[in-house]
Coordinates of C-alpha atoms and ligand atoms in Angstrom, one line a residue:
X1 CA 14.3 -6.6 -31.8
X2 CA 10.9 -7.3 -32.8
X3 CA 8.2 -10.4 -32.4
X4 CA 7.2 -12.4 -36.1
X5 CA 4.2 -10.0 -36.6
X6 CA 6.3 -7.0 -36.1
X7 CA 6.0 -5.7 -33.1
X8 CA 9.0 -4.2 -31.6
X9 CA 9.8 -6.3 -28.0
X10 CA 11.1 -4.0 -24.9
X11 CA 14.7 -5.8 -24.5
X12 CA 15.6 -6.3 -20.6
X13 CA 17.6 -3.0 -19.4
X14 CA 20.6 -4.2 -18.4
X15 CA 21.7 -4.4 -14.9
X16 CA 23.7 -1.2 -12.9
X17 CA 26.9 -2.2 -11.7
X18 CA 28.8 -0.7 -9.5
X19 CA 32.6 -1.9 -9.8
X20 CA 35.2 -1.0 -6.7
X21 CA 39.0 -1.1 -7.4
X22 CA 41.9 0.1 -5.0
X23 CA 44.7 -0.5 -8.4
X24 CA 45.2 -1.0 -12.0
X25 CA 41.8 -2.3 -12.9
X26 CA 42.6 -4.7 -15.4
X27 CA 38.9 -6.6 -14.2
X28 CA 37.3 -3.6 -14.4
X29 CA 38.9 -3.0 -18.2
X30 CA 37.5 -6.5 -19.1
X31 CA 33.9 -5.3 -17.4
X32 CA 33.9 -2.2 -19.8
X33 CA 35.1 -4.0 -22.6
X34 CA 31.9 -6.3 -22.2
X35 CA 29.5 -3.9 -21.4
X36 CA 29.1 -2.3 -24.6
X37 CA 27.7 -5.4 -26.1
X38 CA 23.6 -5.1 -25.8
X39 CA 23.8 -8.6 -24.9
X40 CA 25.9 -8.8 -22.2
X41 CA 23.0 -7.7 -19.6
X42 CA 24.9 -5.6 -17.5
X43 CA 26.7 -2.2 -17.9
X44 CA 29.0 -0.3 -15.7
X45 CA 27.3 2.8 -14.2
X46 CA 29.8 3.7 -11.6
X47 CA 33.7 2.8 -10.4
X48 CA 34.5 3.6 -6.8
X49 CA 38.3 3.5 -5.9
X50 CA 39.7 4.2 -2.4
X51 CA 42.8 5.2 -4.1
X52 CA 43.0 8.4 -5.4
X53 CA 46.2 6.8 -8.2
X54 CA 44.0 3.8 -9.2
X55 CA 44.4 3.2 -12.6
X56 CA 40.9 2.4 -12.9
X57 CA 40.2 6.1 -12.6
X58 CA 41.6 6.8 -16.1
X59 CA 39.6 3.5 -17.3
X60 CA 36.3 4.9 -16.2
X61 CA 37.2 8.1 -17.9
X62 CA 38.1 7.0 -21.2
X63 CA 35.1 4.8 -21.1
X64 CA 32.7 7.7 -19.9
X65 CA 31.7 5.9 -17.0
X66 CA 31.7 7.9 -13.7
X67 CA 33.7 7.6 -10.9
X68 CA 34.6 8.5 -7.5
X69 CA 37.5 8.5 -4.7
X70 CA 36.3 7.8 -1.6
X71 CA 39.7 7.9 0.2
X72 CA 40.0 6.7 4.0
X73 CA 42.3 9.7 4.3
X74 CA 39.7 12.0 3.8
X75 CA 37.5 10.8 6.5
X76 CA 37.9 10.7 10.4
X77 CA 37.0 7.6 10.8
X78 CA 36.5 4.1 10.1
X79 CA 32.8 4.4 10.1
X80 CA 32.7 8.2 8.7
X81 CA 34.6 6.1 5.6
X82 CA 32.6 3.3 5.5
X83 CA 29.4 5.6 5.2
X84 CA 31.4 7.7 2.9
X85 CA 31.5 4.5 0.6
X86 CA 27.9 3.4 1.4
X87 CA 26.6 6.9 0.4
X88 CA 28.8 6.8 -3.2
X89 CA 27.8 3.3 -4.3
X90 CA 23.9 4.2 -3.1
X91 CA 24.1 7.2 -5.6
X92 CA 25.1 5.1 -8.7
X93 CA 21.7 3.1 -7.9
X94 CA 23.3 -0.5 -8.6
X95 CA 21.8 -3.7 -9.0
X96 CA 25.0 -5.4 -8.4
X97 CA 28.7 -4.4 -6.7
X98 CA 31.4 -5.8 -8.0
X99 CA 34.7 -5.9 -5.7
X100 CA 37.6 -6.1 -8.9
X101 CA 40.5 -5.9 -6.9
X102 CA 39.0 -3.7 -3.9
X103 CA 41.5 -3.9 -1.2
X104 CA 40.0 -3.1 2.1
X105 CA 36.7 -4.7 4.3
X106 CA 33.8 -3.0 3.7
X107 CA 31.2 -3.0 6.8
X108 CA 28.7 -5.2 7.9
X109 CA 26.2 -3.3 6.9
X110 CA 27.1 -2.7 3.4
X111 CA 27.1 -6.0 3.3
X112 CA 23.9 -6.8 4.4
X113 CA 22.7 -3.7 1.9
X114 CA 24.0 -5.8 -0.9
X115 CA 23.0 -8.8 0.0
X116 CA 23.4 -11.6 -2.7
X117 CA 24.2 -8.7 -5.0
X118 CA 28.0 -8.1 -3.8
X119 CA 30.4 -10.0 -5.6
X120 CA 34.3 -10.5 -4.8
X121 CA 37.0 -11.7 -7.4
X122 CA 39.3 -13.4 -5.6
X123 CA 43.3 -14.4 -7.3
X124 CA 43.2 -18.1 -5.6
X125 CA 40.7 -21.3 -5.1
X126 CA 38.7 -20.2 -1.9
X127 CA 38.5 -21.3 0.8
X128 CA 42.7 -21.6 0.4
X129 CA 44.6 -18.4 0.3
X130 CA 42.0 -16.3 1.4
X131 CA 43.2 -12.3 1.8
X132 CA 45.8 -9.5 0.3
X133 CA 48.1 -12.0 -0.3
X134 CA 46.4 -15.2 -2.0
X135 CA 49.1 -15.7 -4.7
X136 CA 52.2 -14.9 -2.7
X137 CA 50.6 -17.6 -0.4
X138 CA 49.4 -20.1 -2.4
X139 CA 53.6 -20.0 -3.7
X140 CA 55.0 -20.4 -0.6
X141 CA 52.7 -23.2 0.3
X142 CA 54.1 -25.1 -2.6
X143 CA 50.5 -25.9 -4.2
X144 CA 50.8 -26.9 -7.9
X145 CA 47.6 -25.9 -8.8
X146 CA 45.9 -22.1 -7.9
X147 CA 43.5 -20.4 -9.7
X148 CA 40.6 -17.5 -9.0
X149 CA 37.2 -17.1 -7.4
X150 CA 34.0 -15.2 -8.0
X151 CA 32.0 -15.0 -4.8
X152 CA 29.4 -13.6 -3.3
X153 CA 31.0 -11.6 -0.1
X154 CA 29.8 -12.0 3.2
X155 CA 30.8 -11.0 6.8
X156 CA 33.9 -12.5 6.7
X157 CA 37.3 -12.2 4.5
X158 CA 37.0 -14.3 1.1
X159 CA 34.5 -16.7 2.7
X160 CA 31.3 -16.0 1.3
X161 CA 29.7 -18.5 -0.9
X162 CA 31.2 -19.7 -4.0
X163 CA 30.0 -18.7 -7.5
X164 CA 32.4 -19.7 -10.0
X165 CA 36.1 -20.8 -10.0
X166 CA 38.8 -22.0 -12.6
X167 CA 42.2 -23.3 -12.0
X168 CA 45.9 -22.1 -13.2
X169 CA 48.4 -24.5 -13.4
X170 CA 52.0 -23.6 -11.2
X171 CA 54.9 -23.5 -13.4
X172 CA 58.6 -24.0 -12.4
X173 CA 59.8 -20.9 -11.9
X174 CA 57.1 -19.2 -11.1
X175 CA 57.4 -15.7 -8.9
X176 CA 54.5 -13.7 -7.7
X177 CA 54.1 -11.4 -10.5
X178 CA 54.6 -13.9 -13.1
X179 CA 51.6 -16.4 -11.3
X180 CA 49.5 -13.6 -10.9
X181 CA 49.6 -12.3 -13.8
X182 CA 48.8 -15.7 -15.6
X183 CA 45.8 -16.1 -12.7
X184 CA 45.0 -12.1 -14.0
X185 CA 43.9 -14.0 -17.6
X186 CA 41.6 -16.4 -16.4
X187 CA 40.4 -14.0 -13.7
X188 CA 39.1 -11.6 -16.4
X189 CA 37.5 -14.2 -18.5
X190 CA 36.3 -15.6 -15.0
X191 CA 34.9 -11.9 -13.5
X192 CA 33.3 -11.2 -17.3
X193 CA 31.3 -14.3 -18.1
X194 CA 30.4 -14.6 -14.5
X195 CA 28.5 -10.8 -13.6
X196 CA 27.0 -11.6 -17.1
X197 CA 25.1 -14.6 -16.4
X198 CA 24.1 -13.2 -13.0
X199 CA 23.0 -10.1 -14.9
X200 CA 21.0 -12.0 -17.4
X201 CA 19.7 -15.2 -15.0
X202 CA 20.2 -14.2 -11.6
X203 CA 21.3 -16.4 -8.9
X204 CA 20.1 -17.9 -6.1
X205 CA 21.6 -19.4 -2.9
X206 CA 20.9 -22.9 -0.7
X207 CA 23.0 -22.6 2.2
X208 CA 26.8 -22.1 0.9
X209 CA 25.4 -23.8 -2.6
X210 CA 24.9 -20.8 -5.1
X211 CA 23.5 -21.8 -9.2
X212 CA 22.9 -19.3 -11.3
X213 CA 20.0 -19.0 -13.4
Ligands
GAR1 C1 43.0 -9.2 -8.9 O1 43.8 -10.4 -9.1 C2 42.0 -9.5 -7.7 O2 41.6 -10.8 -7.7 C3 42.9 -9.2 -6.6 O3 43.6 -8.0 -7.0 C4 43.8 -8.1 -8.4 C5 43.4 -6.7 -9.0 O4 43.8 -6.6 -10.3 N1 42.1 -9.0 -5.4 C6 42.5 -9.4 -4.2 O5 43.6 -9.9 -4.0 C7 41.5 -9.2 -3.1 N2 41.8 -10.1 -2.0 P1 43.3 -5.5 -11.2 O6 43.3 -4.2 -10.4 O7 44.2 -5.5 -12.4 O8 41.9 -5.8 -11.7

């Protein structure tokens, strides 16, 4: 890139993230689909999984990002694994963590580390159907509408303050995998155009009201 007269501009480096999966990683897949892109603003410098079969193992490989199991069975304890995972993600240096389908609560105090830099997708319109199950419940409650969430995480599960949703219609005959996996479309879109703009505007946050830019 370079100004009218010539002169070559220093483009903005773009942001470290950190992405942590427990399965498949088809978020993470859209992440490093994106990242490549100069433009984007952000580029995947790390994947930690706390499941040594994640499928997002062989995704970081492929894409020559590095990655790391930080398995609970490894560890003594909660808090030895917690550390464990606090340790990992400090090493990769990140300006933001993204949770892509991370299965388990990470402690208080990486939390607070992350501050305003952790981010959660989420496979249901927060605050409804919050936890491991927010599509099987959202079914069984009947709704007729469901959709996903991008949010900043906080102390508690799925509550922290909301940056971005969009809804997916129930269909008649709809079964878990079937709902999730149309939820699983707009999630990626969701996850991808979402950690962009953060990347490239940043956020900020008034009370539970989060804008970006
Ligand atoms: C995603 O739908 C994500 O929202 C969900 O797991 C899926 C992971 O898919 N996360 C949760 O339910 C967390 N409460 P992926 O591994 O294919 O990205």
């Amino acid at each position: 890139m370079q100004t009218p007269s010539g002169h070559p501009v220093e483009s903005t480096p773009a942001k470290r993230l950190v992405v942590l999966v427990s399965g498949g990683g088809s978020n993470l897949a859209a992440l490093l689909a994106a990242h490549d892109d100069g433009a984007y603003g952000a580029r995947v410098v790390g994947v930690l999984t706390d499941n040594p079969a994640a499928g997002a193992l062989e995704l970081a490989r492929d894409a020559g990002v590095a990655s790391v199991v930080v398995s609970p069975k490894d560890f003594e304890d909660r808090a030895a694994w917690n550390d464990g995972v606090a340790e990992a993600v400090a090493v990769f240096r990140p300006d933001l963590v993204v949770l892509a389908g991370f299965m388990r609560i990470l402690a208080p105090s990486f939390v607070r580390r992350y501050e305003g830099r952790l981010i959660n997708t989420h496979p249901a319109l927060l605050p409804s159907f919050p936890g491991a199950h927010g599509v099987r419940d959202a079914l069984a409650h009947g709704v007729k509408v469901t959709g996903c969430t991008v949010h900043l995480v906080d102390d508690g599960v799925d509550t922290g303050p909301i940056i971005a949703q969009v809804a997916v219609p129930v269909l008649d005959g709809d079964d878990e995998h079937a709902l999730h996996e149309r939820i699983k479309v707009a999630e990626r879109a969701l996850l991808v155009e979402t950690v962009g703009r953060v990347a490239r505007e940043g956020l900020y946050v008034v009370g539970r009201k989060v804008t970006i830019g």
